[in-house]
mmCIF file of C-alpha atoms in Angstrom:
data_model
loop_
_atom_site.group_PDB
_atom_site.id
_atom_site.type_symbol
_atom_site.label_atom_id
_atom_site.label_comp_id
_atom_site.label_asym_id
_atom_site.label_seq_id
_atom_site.Cartn_x
_atom_site.Cartn_y
_atom_site.Cartn_z
ATOM 1 C CA GLN A 487 63.332 -10.947 -152.818
ATOM 2 C CA GLN A 488 66.559 -12.181 -150.955
ATOM 3 C CA GLN A 489 67.174 -8.847 -149.908
ATOM 4 C CA VAL A 490 67.102 -7.363 -146.381
ATOM 5 C CA LYS A 491 66.466 -3.944 -146.085
ATOM 6 C CA GLN A 492 68.024 -2.250 -143.419
ATOM 7 C CA SER A 493 68.036 1.079 -141.543
ATOM 8 C CA PRO A 494 68.963 3.748 -140.709
ATOM 9 C CA GLN A 495 72.576 3.463 -142.155
ATOM 10 C CA SER A 496 73.963 5.172 -139.466
ATOM 11 C CA LEU A 497 72.961 6.268 -135.718
ATOM 12 C CA ILE A 498 74.085 8.446 -133.035
ATOM 13 C CA VAL A 499 72.911 7.783 -129.562
ATOM 14 C CA GLN A 500 73.489 9.510 -126.174
ATOM 15 C CA LYS A 501 74.967 7.131 -123.371
ATOM 16 C CA GLY A 502 72.015 5.707 -121.336
ATOM 17 C CA GLY A 503 69.587 5.967 -124.620
ATOM 18 C CA ILE A 504 67.864 3.358 -126.639
ATOM 19 C CA SER A 505 69.353 2.530 -130.017
ATOM 20 C CA ILE A 506 66.508 1.010 -132.818
ATOM 21 C CA ILE A 507 67.786 -0.666 -135.922
ATOM 22 C CA ASN A 508 65.308 -1.795 -138.159
ATOM 23 C CA CYS A 509 65.014 -4.150 -141.143
ATOM 24 C CA ALA A 510 62.533 -5.548 -143.533
ATOM 25 C CA TYR A 511 62.412 -8.463 -145.665
ATOM 26 C CA GLU A 512 60.213 -10.185 -148.579
ATOM 27 C CA ASN A 513 61.002 -13.928 -148.588
ATOM 28 C CA THR A 514 58.450 -15.564 -146.338
ATOM 29 C CA ALA A 515 60.520 -18.736 -146.470
ATOM 30 C CA PHE A 516 63.224 -16.767 -143.948
ATOM 31 C CA ASP A 517 62.505 -18.501 -140.595
ATOM 32 C CA TYR A 518 65.742 -17.433 -138.636
ATOM 33 C CA PHE A 519 66.626 -13.901 -138.222
ATOM 34 C CA PRO A 520 69.734 -13.253 -136.402
ATOM 35 C CA TRP A 521 71.838 -9.952 -135.387
ATOM 36 C CA TYR A 522 75.407 -9.702 -135.600
ATOM 37 C CA GLN A 523 77.552 -7.274 -134.090
ATOM 38 C CA GLN A 524 80.970 -6.146 -135.983
ATOM 39 C CA PHE A 525 83.846 -4.363 -134.738
ATOM 40 C CA PRO A 526 86.502 -2.780 -136.816
ATOM 41 C CA GLY A 527 88.807 -5.334 -138.384
ATOM 42 C CA LYS A 528 86.780 -7.977 -136.588
ATOM 43 C CA GLY A 529 84.260 -10.679 -138.109
ATOM 44 C CA PRO A 530 80.604 -10.502 -137.530
ATOM 45 C CA ALA A 531 79.740 -11.859 -134.010
ATOM 46 C CA LEU A 532 76.193 -13.143 -133.424
ATOM 47 C CA LEU A 533 74.322 -11.034 -131.059
ATOM 48 C CA ILE A 534 70.870 -12.300 -130.529
ATOM 49 C CA ALA A 535 68.740 -14.226 -132.907
ATOM 50 C CA ILE A 536 64.887 -15.202 -133.422
ATOM 51 C CA ARG A 537 62.954 -17.660 -134.849
ATOM 52 C CA PRO A 538 59.395 -16.422 -136.206
ATOM 53 C CA ASP A 539 57.263 -18.260 -133.809
ATOM 54 C CA VAL A 540 57.613 -15.729 -131.231
ATOM 55 C CA SER A 541 57.146 -11.873 -131.605
ATOM 56 C CA GLU A 542 59.810 -10.572 -129.155
ATOM 57 C CA LYS A 543 63.237 -11.916 -127.525
ATOM 58 C CA LYS A 544 65.265 -10.471 -124.859
ATOM 59 C CA GLU A 545 68.943 -10.928 -124.074
ATOM 60 C CA GLY A 546 70.295 -8.542 -121.422
ATOM 61 C CA ARG A 547 70.016 -5.232 -122.989
ATOM 62 C CA PHE A 548 69.249 -6.334 -126.304
ATOM 63 C CA THR A 549 65.803 -7.384 -127.353
ATOM 64 C CA ILE A 550 64.148 -8.305 -130.788
ATOM 65 C CA SER A 551 60.856 -7.296 -131.980
ATOM 66 C CA PHE A 552 59.567 -9.567 -134.736
ATOM 67 C CA ASN A 553 56.350 -8.654 -136.724
ATOM 68 C CA LYS A 554 55.656 -11.478 -139.145
ATOM 69 C CA SER A 555 52.484 -10.109 -140.916
ATOM 70 C CA ALA A 556 54.742 -6.726 -141.638
ATOM 71 C CA LYS A 557 57.564 -8.870 -142.418
ATOM 72 C CA GLN A 558 59.808 -6.571 -140.165
ATOM 73 C CA PHE A 559 62.099 -7.131 -137.271
ATOM 74 C CA SER A 560 64.075 -4.798 -135.143
ATOM 75 C CA LEU A 561 66.895 -4.622 -132.761
ATOM 76 C CA HIS A 562 66.539 -2.399 -129.518
ATOM 77 C CA ILE A 563 69.458 -1.746 -127.677
ATOM 78 C CA MET A 564 68.450 -0.480 -123.847
ATOM 79 C CA ASP A 565 70.690 1.661 -121.837
ATOM 80 C CA SER A 566 73.203 2.086 -124.631
ATOM 81 C CA GLN A 567 76.738 2.451 -123.738
ATOM 82 C CA PRO A 568 79.828 3.600 -125.655
ATOM 83 C CA GLY A 569 81.086 -0.069 -125.879
ATOM 84 C CA ASP A 570 78.207 -0.754 -128.013
ATOM 85 C CA SER A 571 79.484 1.581 -130.629
ATOM 86 C CA ALA A 572 79.903 -0.748 -133.422
ATOM 87 C CA THR A 573 78.353 -2.178 -136.962
ATOM 88 C CA TYR A 574 75.297 -3.927 -136.623
ATOM 89 C CA PHE A 575 74.020 -6.360 -139.425
ATOM 90 C CA CYS A 576 70.769 -8.057 -139.296
ATOM 91 C CA ALA A 577 70.541 -10.985 -141.145
ATOM 92 C CA ALA A 578 67.772 -13.776 -142.378
ATOM 93 C CA SER A 579 68.045 -17.479 -143.478
ATOM 94 C CA THR A 580 65.986 -20.362 -144.321
ATOM 95 C CA GLY A 581 67.080 -22.640 -141.369
ATOM 96 C CA PHE A 582 70.577 -21.748 -140.518
ATOM 97 C CA GLN A 583 71.723 -22.394 -144.107
ATOM 98 C CA LYS A 584 73.355 -19.020 -146.037
ATOM 99 C CA LEU A 585 72.425 -15.754 -144.165
ATOM 100 C CA VAL A 586 71.290 -13.055 -146.172
ATOM 101 C CA PHE A 587 72.598 -9.746 -144.588
ATOM 102 C CA GLY A 588 71.190 -6.176 -144.070
ATOM 103 C CA THR A 589 73.412 -3.506 -145.142
ATOM 104 C CA GLY A 590 74.619 -2.643 -141.900
ATOM 105 C CA THR A 591 74.050 0.202 -139.214
ATOM 106 C CA ARG A 592 76.964 1.840 -137.891
ATOM 107 C CA LEU A 593 75.942 2.865 -134.299
ATOM 108 C CA LEU A 594 78.016 5.566 -132.318
ATOM 109 C CA VAL A 595 77.234 5.761 -128.570
ATOM 110 C CA SER A 596 78.345 9.194 -127.447
ATOM 111 C CA PRO A 597 79.603 9.355 -123.801
ATOM 112 C CA GLU B 302 86.251 -20.704 -126.014
ATOM 113 C CA PRO B 303 86.621 -22.628 -129.288
ATOM 114 C CA GLU B 304 86.896 -20.157 -132.373
ATOM 115 C CA VAL B 305 87.353 -19.748 -136.178
ATOM 116 C CA THR B 306 90.744 -18.961 -137.140
ATOM 117 C CA GLN B 307 91.903 -17.331 -140.702
ATOM 118 C CA THR B 308 95.089 -16.902 -142.390
ATOM 119 C CA PRO B 309 96.617 -14.664 -143.579
ATOM 120 C CA SER B 310 95.147 -11.696 -141.748
ATOM 121 C CA HIS B 311 96.124 -9.556 -144.818
ATOM 122 C CA GLN B 312 97.215 -10.760 -148.230
ATOM 123 C CA VAL B 313 98.487 -8.208 -150.987
ATOM 124 C CA THR B 314 98.925 -9.872 -154.626
ATOM 125 C CA GLN B 315 98.928 -8.651 -158.239
ATOM 126 C CA MET B 316 95.789 -8.916 -160.502
ATOM 127 C CA GLY B 317 95.834 -12.391 -162.102
ATOM 128 C CA GLN B 318 97.537 -14.265 -159.007
ATOM 129 C CA GLU B 319 96.187 -17.352 -157.558
ATOM 130 C CA VAL B 320 95.764 -16.832 -153.797
ATOM 131 C CA ILE B 321 94.543 -19.498 -151.160
ATOM 132 C CA LEU B 322 92.832 -18.114 -148.148
ATOM 133 C CA ARG B 323 92.855 -20.514 -145.078
ATOM 134 C CA CYS B 324 90.390 -21.156 -142.545
ATOM 135 C CA VAL B 325 90.508 -23.360 -139.646
ATOM 136 C CA PRO B 326 86.663 -24.034 -138.693
ATOM 137 C CA ILE B 327 85.729 -25.057 -135.090
ATOM 138 C CA SER B 328 86.723 -28.810 -134.386
ATOM 139 C CA ASN B 329 83.255 -30.651 -133.997
ATOM 140 C CA HIS B 330 81.433 -28.425 -136.824
ATOM 141 C CA LEU B 331 80.828 -30.173 -139.993
ATOM 142 C CA TYR B 332 79.372 -27.095 -141.922
ATOM 143 C CA PHE B 333 81.489 -24.450 -143.508
ATOM 144 C CA TYR B 334 80.941 -21.141 -145.271
ATOM 145 C CA TRP B 335 82.759 -18.328 -147.002
ATOM 146 C CA TYR B 336 81.461 -14.878 -147.137
ATOM 147 C CA ARG B 337 83.017 -11.353 -148.424
ATOM 148 C CA GLN B 338 82.452 -7.849 -147.472
ATOM 149 C CA ILE B 339 83.491 -5.300 -149.745
ATOM 150 C CA LEU B 340 84.828 -2.376 -147.806
ATOM 151 C CA GLY B 341 81.636 -0.236 -146.292
ATOM 152 C CA GLN B 342 79.268 -2.980 -147.777
ATOM 153 C CA LYS B 343 77.074 -5.895 -146.634
ATOM 154 C CA VAL B 344 78.249 -9.115 -146.237
ATOM 155 C CA GLU B 345 77.446 -11.341 -148.731
ATOM 156 C CA PHE B 346 77.425 -15.231 -149.169
ATOM 157 C CA LEU B 347 79.835 -17.106 -151.139
ATOM 158 C CA VAL B 348 79.742 -20.890 -150.848
ATOM 159 C CA SER B 349 78.609 -23.437 -147.863
ATOM 160 C CA PHE B 350 80.028 -26.630 -147.866
ATOM 161 C CA TYR B 351 79.435 -30.174 -146.084
ATOM 162 C CA ASN B 352 80.511 -33.655 -146.568
ATOM 163 C CA ASN B 353 83.289 -32.462 -148.829
ATOM 164 C CA GLU B 354 81.118 -31.140 -151.482
ATOM 165 C CA ILE B 355 79.610 -27.622 -152.297
ATOM 166 C CA SER B 356 75.799 -27.270 -150.576
ATOM 167 C CA GLU B 357 75.221 -24.085 -152.184
ATOM 168 C CA LYS B 358 77.326 -21.057 -154.017
ATOM 169 C CA SER B 359 76.221 -17.571 -154.873
ATOM 170 C CA GLU B 360 76.059 -15.864 -158.479
ATOM 171 C CA ILE B 361 79.492 -14.472 -157.235
ATOM 172 C CA PHE B 362 81.305 -17.733 -156.918
ATOM 173 C CA ASP B 363 82.188 -18.612 -160.495
ATOM 174 C CA ASP B 364 84.815 -20.586 -162.027
ATOM 175 C CA GLN B 365 87.664 -18.586 -160.662
ATOM 176 C CA PHE B 366 86.662 -19.626 -157.434
ATOM 177 C CA SER B 367 86.982 -22.906 -155.335
ATOM 178 C CA VAL B 368 86.651 -24.386 -152.001
ATOM 179 C CA GLU B 369 88.519 -27.124 -150.420
ATOM 180 C CA ARG B 370 89.017 -28.942 -147.242
ATOM 181 C CA PRO B 371 92.573 -30.681 -147.733
ATOM 182 C CA ASP B 372 92.751 -32.387 -144.394
ATOM 183 C CA GLY B 373 90.629 -32.817 -141.046
ATOM 184 C CA SER B 374 91.056 -29.213 -140.086
ATOM 185 C CA ASN B 375 91.538 -26.862 -142.840
ATOM 186 C CA PHE B 376 89.218 -25.450 -145.338
ATOM 187 C CA THR B 377 90.535 -23.246 -148.047
ATOM 188 C CA LEU B 378 89.164 -20.710 -150.465
ATOM 189 C CA LYS B 379 90.847 -20.479 -154.007
ATOM 190 C CA ILE B 380 90.989 -17.513 -156.347
ATOM 191 C CA ARG B 381 92.168 -18.763 -159.330
ATOM 192 C CA SER B 382 93.072 -15.136 -161.103
ATOM 193 C CA THR B 383 92.574 -12.429 -158.972
ATOM 194 C CA LYS B 384 90.543 -9.285 -160.353
ATOM 195 C CA LEU B 385 90.855 -6.060 -158.997
ATOM 196 C CA GLU B 386 87.348 -6.335 -157.682
ATOM 197 C CA ASP B 387 87.910 -9.384 -155.428
ATOM 198 C CA SER B 388 89.476 -6.799 -153.035
ATOM 199 C CA ALA B 389 87.372 -7.474 -149.841
ATOM 200 C CA MET B 390 87.458 -9.185 -146.482
ATOM 201 C CA TYR B 391 86.942 -12.706 -146.804
ATOM 202 C CA PHE B 392 85.264 -14.417 -143.707
ATOM 203 C CA CYS B 393 84.893 -17.779 -143.097
ATOM 204 C CA ALA B 394 82.095 -19.365 -140.804
ATOM 205 C CA SER B 395 81.241 -23.062 -139.244
ATOM 206 C CA SER B 396 78.216 -24.324 -137.742
ATOM 207 C CA GLU B 397 77.737 -27.372 -135.593
ATOM 208 C CA ASP B 398 75.005 -28.726 -138.074
ATOM 209 C CA LEU B 399 72.411 -27.289 -140.079
ATOM 210 C CA TYR B 400 70.516 -25.979 -137.067
ATOM 211 C CA ASN B 401 72.759 -24.241 -134.947
ATOM 212 C CA GLU B 402 74.376 -20.415 -135.299
ATOM 213 C CA GLN B 403 77.078 -19.704 -137.349
ATOM 214 C CA PHE B 404 80.392 -18.906 -135.978
ATOM 215 C CA PHE B 405 82.520 -16.224 -137.945
ATOM 216 C CA GLY B 406 86.539 -15.811 -138.198
ATOM 217 C CA PRO B 407 88.457 -12.969 -138.052
ATOM 218 C CA GLY B 408 88.752 -12.389 -141.784
ATOM 219 C CA THR B 409 91.189 -12.043 -144.172
ATOM 220 C CA ARG B 410 91.861 -8.799 -146.087
ATOM 221 C CA LEU B 411 92.705 -9.427 -149.360
ATOM 222 C CA THR B 412 94.070 -6.475 -151.549
ATOM 223 C CA VAL B 413 94.574 -6.888 -155.449
ATOM 224 C CA LEU B 414 96.668 -4.376 -156.998
#
């Protein structure tokens, strides 16, 4: 019940395209859903986060869509750029306490 | 911009040896965390620490692990007798309080031979 399932495992998108990564959770006590971006050799960096009282949050080219009834949330990267090539992790927590991470999606944006 | 720092960046040790991984959290942060990431796998929570005590720990954080805040700036993770399966990236994170995001350090790559 503590798991967060993430898909796809890897994704190749053309420059300018839309990247979509999906996550699903079981624990209804989760109330904070961040997305982290990780470049090789670096620590995860917070990209964008959402609380379950809203269904969508947009920051620049990055949008989180949240479906509370389905217990799913997704990251959309609009106008994907080669510099977006990284591993993306969804996560969930109760409050801002221990983060439960998804398994990661390796995104490659081809020029 | 303030950041979490970790040393060393890479530690190689022999199985059975003790290692101490060091972290300097962001200065006004009060909550500290250790996570680990085995190569190619997801990031896993190890322990959280507040007010000089462990707040929560995972099943991974057994008696071989300990954490300490020896002074006002450092936060350490000690592994008493390393095993091959302890080889991983270890990330320190900190947050201002329980209602703010966690900031991660760059990690220490631990290799146990």
